[in-house]
Short mmCIF file of C-alpha atoms and ligand atoms in Angstrom, two decimals:
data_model
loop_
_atom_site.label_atom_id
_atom_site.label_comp_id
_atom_site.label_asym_id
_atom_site.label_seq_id
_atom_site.Cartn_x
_atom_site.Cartn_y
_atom_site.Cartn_z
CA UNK G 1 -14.28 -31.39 3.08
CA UNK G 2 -14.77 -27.98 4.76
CA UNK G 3 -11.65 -26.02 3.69
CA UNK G 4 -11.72 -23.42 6.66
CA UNK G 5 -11.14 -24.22 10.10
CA UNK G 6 -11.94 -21.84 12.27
CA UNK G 7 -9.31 -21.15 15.76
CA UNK G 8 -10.31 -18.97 18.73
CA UNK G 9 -9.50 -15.69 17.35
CA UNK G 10 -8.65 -15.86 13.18
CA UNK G 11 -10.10 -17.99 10.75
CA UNK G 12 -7.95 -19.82 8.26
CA UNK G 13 -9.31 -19.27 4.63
CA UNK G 14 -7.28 -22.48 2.70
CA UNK G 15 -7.80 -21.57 -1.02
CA UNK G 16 -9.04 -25.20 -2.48
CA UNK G 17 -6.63 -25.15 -4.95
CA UNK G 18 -3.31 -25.72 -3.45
CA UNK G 19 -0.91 -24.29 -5.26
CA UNK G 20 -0.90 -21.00 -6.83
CA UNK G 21 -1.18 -20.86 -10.70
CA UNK G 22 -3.70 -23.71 -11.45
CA UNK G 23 -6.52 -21.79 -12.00
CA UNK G 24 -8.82 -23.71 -14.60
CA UNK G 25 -7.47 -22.27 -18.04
CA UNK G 26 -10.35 -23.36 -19.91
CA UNK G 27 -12.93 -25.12 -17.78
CA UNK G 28 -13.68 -23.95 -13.76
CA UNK G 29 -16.73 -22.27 -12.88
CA UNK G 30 -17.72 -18.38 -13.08
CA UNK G 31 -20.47 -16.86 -10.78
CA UNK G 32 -21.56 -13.54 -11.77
CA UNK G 33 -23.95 -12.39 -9.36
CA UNK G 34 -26.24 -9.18 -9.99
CA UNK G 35 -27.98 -7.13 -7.52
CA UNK G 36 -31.83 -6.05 -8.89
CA UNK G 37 -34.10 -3.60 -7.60
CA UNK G 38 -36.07 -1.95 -10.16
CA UNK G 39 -34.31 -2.94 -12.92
CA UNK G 40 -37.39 -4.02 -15.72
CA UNK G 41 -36.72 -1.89 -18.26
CA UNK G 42 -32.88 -3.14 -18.77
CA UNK G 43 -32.69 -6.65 -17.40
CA UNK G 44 -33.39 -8.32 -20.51
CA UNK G 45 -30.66 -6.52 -22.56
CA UNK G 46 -28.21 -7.40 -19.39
CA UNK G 47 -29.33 -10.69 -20.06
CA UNK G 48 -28.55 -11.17 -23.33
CA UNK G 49 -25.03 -9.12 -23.21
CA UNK G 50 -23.64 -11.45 -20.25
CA UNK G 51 -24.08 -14.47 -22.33
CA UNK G 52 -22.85 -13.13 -25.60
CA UNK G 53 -19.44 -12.09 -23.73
CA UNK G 54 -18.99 -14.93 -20.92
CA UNK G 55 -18.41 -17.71 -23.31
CA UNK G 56 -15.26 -15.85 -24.62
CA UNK G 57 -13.64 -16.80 -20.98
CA UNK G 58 -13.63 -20.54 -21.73
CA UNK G 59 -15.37 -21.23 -18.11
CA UNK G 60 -18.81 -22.45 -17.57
CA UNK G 61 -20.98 -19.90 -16.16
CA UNK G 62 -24.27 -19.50 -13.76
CA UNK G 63 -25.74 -16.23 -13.59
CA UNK G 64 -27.21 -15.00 -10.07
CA UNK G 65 -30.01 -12.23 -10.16
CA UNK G 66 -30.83 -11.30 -6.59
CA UNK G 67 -33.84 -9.51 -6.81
CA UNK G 68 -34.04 -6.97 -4.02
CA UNK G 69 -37.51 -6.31 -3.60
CA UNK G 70 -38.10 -4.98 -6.82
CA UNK G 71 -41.74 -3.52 -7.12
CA UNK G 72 -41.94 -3.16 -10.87
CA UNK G 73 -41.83 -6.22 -13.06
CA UNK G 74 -38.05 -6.86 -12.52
CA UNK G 75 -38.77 -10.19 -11.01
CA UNK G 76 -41.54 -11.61 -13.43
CA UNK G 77 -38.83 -10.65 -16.13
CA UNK G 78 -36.39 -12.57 -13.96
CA UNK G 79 -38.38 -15.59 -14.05
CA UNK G 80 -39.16 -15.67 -17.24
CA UNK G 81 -35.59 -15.32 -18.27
CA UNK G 82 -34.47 -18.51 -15.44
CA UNK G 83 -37.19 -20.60 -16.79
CA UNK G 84 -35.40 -20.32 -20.61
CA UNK G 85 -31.88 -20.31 -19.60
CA UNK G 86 -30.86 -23.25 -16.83
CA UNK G 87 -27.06 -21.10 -16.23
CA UNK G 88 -29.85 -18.41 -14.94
CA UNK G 89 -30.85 -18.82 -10.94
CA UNK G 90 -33.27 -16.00 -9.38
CA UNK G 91 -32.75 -15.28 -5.69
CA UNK G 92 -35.59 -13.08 -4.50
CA UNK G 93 -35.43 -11.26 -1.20
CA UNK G 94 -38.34 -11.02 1.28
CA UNK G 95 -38.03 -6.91 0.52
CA UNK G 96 -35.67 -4.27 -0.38
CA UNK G 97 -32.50 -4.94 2.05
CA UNK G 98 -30.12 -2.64 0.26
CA UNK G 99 -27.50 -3.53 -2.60
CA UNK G 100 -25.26 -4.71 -0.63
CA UNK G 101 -27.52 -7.28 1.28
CA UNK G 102 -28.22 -8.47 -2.27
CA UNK G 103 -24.82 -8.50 -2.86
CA UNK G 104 -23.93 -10.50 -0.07
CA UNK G 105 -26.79 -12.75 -0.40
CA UNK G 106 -25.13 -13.49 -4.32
CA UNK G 107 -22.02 -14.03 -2.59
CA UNK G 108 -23.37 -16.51 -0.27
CA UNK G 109 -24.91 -18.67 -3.14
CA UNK G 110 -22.33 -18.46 -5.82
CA UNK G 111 -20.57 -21.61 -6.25
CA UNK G 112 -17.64 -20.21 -8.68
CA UNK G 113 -14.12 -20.57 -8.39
CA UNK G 114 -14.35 -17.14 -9.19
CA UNK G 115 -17.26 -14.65 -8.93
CA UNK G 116 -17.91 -11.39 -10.53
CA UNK G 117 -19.97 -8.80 -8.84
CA UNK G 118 -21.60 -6.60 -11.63
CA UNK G 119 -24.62 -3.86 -11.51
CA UNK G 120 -27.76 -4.63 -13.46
CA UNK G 121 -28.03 -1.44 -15.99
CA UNK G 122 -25.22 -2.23 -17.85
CA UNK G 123 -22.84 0.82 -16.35
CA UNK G 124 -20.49 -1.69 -16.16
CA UNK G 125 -19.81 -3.48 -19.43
CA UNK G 126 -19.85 -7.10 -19.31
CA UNK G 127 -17.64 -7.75 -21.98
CA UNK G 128 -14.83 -6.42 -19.63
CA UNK G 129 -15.55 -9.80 -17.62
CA UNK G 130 -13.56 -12.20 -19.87
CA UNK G 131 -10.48 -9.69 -18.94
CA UNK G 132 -10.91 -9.41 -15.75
CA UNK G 133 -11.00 -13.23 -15.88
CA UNK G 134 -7.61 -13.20 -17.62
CA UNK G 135 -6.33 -11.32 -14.61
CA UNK G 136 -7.22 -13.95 -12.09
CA UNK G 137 -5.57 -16.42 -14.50
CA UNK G 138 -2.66 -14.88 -14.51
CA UNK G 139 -2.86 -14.69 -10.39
CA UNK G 140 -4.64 -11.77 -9.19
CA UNK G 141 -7.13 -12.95 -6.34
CA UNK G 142 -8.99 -9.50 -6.70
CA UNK G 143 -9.41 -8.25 -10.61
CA UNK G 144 -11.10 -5.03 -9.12
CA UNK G 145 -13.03 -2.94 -12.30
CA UNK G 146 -11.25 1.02 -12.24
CA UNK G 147 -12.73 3.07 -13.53
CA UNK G 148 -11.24 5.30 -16.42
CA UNK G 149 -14.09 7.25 -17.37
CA UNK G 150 -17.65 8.03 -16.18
CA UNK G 151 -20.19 8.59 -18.56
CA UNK G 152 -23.64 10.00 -17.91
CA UNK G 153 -22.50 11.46 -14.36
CA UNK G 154 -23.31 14.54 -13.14
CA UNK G 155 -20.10 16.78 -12.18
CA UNK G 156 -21.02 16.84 -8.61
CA UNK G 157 -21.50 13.33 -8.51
CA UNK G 158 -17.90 12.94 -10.16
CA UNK G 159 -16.54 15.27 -7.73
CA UNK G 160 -17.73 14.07 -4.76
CA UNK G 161 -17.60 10.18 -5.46
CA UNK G 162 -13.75 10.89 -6.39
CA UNK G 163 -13.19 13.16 -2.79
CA UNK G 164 -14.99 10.60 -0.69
CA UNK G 165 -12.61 7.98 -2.49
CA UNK G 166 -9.42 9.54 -1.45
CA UNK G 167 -10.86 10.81 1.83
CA UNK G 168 -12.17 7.52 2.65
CA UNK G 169 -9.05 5.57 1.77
CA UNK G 170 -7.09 7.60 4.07
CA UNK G 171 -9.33 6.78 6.96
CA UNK G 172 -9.10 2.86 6.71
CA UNK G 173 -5.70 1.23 7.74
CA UNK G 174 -5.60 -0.74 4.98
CA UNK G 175 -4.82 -0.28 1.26
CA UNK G 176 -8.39 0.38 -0.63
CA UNK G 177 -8.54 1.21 -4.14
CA UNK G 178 -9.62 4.43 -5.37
CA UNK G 179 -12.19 5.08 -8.10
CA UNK G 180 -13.67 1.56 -8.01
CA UNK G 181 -17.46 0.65 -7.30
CA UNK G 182 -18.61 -3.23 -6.82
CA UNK G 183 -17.73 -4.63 -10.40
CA UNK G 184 -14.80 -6.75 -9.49
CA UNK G 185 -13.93 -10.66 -9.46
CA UNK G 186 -12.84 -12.58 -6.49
CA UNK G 187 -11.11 -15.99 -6.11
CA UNK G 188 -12.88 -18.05 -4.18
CA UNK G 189 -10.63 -17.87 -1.29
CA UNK G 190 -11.77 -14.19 -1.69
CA UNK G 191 -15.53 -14.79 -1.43
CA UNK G 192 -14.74 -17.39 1.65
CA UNK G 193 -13.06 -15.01 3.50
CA UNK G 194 -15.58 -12.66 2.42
CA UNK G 195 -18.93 -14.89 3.56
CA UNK G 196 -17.13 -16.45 6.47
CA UNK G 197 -17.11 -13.23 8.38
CA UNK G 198 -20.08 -12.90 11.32
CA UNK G 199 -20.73 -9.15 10.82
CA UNK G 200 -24.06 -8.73 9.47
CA UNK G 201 -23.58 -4.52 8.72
CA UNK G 202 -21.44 -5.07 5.60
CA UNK G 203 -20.06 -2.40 3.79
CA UNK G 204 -18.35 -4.70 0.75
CA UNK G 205 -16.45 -2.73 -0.91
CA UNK G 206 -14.24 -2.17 2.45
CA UNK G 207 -14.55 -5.93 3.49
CA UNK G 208 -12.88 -7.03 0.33
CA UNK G 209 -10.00 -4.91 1.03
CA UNK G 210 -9.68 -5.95 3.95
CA UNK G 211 -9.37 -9.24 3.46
CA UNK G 212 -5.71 -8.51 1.45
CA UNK G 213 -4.83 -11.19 -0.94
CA UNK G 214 -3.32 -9.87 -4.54
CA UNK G 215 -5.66 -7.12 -5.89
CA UNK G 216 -5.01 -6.07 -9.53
CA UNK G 217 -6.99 -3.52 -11.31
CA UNK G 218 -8.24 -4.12 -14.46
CA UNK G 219 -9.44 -0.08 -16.25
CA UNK G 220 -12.44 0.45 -18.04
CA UNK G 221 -14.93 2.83 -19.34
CA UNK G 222 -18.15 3.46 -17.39
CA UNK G 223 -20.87 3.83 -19.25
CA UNK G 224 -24.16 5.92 -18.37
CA UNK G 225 -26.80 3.86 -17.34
CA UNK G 226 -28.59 2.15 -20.30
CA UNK G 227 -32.07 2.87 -18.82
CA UNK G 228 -33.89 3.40 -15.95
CA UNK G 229 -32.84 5.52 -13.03
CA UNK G 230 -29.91 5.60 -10.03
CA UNK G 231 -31.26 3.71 -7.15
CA UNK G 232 -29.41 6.03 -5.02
CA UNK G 233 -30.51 9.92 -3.90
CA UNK G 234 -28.02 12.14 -2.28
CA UNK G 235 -30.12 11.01 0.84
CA UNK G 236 -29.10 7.30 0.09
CA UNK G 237 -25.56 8.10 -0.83
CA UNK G 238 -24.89 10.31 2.00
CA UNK G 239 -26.13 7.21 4.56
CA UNK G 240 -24.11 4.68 2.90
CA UNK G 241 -20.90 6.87 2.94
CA UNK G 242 -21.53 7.03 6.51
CA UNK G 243 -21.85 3.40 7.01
CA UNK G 244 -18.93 2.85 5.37
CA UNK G 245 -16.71 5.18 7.54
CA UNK G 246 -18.47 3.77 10.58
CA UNK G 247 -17.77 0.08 10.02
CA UNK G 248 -13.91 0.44 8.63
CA UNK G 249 -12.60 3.15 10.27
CA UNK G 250 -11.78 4.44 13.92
CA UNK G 251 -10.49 7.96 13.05
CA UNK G 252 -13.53 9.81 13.55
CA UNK G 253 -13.94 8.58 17.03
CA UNK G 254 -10.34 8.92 17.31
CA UNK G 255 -10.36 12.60 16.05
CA UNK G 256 -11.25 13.90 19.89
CA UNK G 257 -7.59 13.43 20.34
CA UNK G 258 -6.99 16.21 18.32
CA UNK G 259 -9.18 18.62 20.18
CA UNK G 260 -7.68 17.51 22.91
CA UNK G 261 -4.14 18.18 22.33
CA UNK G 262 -5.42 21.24 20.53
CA UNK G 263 -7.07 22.41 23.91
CA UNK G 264 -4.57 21.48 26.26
CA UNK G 265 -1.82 23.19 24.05
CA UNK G 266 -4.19 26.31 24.37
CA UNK G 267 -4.37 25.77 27.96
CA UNK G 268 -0.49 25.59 28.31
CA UNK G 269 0.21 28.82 26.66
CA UNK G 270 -2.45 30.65 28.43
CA UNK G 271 -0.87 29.88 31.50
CA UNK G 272 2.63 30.54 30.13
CA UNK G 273 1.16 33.72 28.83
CA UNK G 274 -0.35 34.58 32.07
CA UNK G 275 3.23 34.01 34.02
CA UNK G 276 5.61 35.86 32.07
CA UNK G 277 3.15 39.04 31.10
CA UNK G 278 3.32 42.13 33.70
CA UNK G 279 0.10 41.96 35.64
CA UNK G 280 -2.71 43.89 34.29
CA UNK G 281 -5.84 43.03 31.84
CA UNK G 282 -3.89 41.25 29.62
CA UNK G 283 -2.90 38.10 32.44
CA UNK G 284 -6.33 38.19 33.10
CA UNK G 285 -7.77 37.21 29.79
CA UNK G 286 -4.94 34.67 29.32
CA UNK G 287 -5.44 32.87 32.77
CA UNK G 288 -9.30 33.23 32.15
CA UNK G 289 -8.68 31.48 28.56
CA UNK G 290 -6.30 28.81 29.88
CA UNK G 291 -8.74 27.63 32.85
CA UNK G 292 -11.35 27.24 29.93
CA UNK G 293 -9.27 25.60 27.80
CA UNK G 294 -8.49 23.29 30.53
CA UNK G 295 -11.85 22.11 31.70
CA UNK G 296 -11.99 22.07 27.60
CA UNK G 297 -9.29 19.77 27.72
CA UNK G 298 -9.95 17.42 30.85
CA UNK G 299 -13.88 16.76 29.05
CA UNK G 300 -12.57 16.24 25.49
CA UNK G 301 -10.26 13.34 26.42
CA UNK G 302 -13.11 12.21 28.76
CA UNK G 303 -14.88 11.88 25.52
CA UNK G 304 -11.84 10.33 23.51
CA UNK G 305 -11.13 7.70 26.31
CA UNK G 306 -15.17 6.85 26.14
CA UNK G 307 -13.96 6.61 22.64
CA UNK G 308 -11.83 4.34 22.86
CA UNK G 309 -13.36 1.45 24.85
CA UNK G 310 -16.21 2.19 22.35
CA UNK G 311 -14.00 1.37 19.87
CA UNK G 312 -12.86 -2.07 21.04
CA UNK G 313 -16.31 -2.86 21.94
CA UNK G 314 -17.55 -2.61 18.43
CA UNK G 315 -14.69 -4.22 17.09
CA UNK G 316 -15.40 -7.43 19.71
CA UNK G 317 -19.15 -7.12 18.49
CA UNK G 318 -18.28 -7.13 15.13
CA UNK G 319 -16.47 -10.29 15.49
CA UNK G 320 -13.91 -10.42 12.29
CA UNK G 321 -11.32 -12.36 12.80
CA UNK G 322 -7.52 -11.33 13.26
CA UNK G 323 -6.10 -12.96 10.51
CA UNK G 324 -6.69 -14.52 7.57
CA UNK G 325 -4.77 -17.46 6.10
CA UNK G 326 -3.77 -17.02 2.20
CA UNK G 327 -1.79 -20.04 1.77
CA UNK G 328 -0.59 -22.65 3.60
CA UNK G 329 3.00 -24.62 2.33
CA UNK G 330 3.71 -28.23 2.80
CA UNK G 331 1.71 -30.07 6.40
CA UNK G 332 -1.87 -29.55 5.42
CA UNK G 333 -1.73 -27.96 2.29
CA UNK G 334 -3.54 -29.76 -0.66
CA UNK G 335 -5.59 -31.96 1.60
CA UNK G 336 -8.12 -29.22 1.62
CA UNK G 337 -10.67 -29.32 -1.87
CA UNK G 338 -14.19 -29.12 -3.00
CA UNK G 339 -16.78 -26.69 -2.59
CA UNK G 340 -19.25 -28.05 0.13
CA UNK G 341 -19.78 -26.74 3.46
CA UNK G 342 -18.09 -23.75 2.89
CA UNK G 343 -18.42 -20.69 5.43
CA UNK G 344 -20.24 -18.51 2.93
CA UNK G 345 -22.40 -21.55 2.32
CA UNK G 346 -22.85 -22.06 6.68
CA UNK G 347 -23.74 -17.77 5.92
CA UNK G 348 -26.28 -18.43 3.30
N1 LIG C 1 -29.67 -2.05 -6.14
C1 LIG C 1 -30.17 -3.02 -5.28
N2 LIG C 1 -30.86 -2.62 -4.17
C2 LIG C 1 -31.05 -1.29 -3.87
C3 LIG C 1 -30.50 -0.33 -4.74
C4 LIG C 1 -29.82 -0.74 -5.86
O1 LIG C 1 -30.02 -4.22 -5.51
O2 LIG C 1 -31.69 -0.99 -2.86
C5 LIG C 1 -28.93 -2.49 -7.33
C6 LIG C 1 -29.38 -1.85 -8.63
O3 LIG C 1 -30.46 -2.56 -9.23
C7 LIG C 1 -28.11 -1.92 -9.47
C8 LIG C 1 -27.03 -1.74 -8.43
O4 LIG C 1 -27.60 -2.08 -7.18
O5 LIG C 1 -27.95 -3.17 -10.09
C9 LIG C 1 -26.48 -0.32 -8.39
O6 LIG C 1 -27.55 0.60 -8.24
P1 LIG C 1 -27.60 1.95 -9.07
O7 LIG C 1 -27.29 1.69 -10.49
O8 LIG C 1 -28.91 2.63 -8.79
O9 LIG C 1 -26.43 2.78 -8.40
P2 LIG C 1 -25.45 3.84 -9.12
O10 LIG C 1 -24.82 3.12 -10.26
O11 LIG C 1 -26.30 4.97 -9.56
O12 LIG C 1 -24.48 4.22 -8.06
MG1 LIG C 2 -25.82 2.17 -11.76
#
């Protein structure tokens, strides 16, 4: 039975399980899923940690590598390690699409009641999995990893990932966690909300947010990478941050409003200025600057209005819906189970 259902503008999400609290205490299936590009010289160990700690969470587990397009012997590795472990499923992309294509494409195939999102070089220990899975026991839709520390960081990457945090959560008009990276598990109603949405730009870390449901952290230690090297140059980092202002946020294209008032206020004055001083050099300058500042003015909120119907354009394009559903009491609720047909499964 296909637990969403889909109206003209929102798209219920029905969790499958109808009533909050019965999440599987022992049995119930985890998804981890693990982006991979590169990733040869550590893979194995990540291996071989995930299945010493997952057991401890009493569910049954598949692992999902998505290999991104890896050009070393990541996938080979990958292969080898599916063919001796059945819980192990390799997903390998066509090329490098960018973590969080990977990512998505995970999401897409996991078939968890929950699902972990967790890097490949071991920055993110797995043994913090079986509490994070504790946390979603004990009702949390979103155990999102925070991060305590940061080993193996440069300072200016510390500095600047922690500004961009702050900065960025201001822009978005919804609550996003600071000081979190993709290491997190989601409910399943999570990851169908998650898939179900039509934009194909996807910026994940912003899309869970959105989505709302109950997001608990759960702290611990980064570690520094246990080999290999950061996927991501300042180049990389600097695009990405971009993207992910662009696709959650209006208040750049909102901030002409500012130079607008700030122009027209200037404009204002000048003429005030221009009134009450006695003639003479001085009115001239200030009737010279408030005519600029007024053409100033009249263009800038030419630009913001452009702005604006630019904004509701993209938002149409992007096509998320206006709601989502997190529970539904008495009527239909309970009716809705099972894991087929799902909208991240229609996405795959
Ligand atoms: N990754 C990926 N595709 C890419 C770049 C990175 O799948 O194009 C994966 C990478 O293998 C790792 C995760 O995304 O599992 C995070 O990458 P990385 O560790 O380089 O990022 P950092 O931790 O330095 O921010
Ligand atoms: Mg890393």
């Amino acid at each position: 039975m296909n637990p969403a259902r889909p109206s003209e503008h929102g798209r219920d999400i029905l969790p499958h399980r109808p009533v909050k609290g019965e999440r599987p205490a022992s049995r119930g299936l985890l998804s981890i899923v693990i982006p991979c590009h590169n990733e040869e010289e550590v893979i194995e160990s990540t291996h071989q940690r995930l299945v010493a700690a997952l057991p401890s969470t009493g569910m049954d587990f598949e692992i999902l590598y998505i290999d991104d397009g890896s050009r070393d012997g990541t996938l080979s590795r990958l292969e080898a390690i599916a063919a001796s472990d059945p819980r192990a499923t390799v997903i390998e992309l066509s090329r490098n699409f960018g973590q969080q294509s990977a990512m998505s494409a995970g999401l897409a195939r996991a078939r968890g009641d929950a699902v972990v999102i967790i890097d490949a070089d071991l920055q993110d220990p797995p043994e913090v999995i079986p509490e994070m899975v504790e946390c979603w026991r004990s009702g949390a839709d979103v155990a999102y990893g925070r991060r305590r520390s940061r080993e193996g960081e440069t300072w200016f990457k510390l500095v600047t990932a922690s500004c961009f945090h702050r900065f960025f959560a201001s822009l978005v008009p919804y609550p996003i966690p600071v000081d979190t990276g993709d290491f997190k598990l989601l409910d399943r109603a999570v990851v169908d909300a998650v898939c179900g949405l039509p934009e194909k730009r996807r910026y994940l870390r912003s899309l869970v947010a959105w989505t709302g449901f109950r997001q608990e952290p759960v702290w611990y230690d980064r570690h520094a990478r246990s080999a290999g090297e950061t996927k991501y140059s300042t180049r990389k980092l600097l695009r990405l941050a971009l993207d992910a202002v662009m696709l959650s946020s209006d208040t750049p294209l909102r901030a002409a409003w500012w130079g607008a008032g700030f122009l027209t206020t200037l404009a204002v004055g000048g003429a005030l200025l221009a009134c009450l001083m006695p003639a003479g050099d001085g009115t001239l300058v200030a009737t010279i600057t408030a005519l600029i500042a007024l053409v100033g003015a009249i263009q800038t909120s030419a630009v913001a209005l452009v702005g604006e119907y630019v904004i509701r354009t993209y938002r149409e394009v992007q096509g998320r819906p206006s709601w989502v559903v997190k529970k539904t009491v008495g009527g239909h609720a309970g009716s809705e189970t099972g894991h087929e047909d799902r909208p991240g499964a229609r996405a795959a």
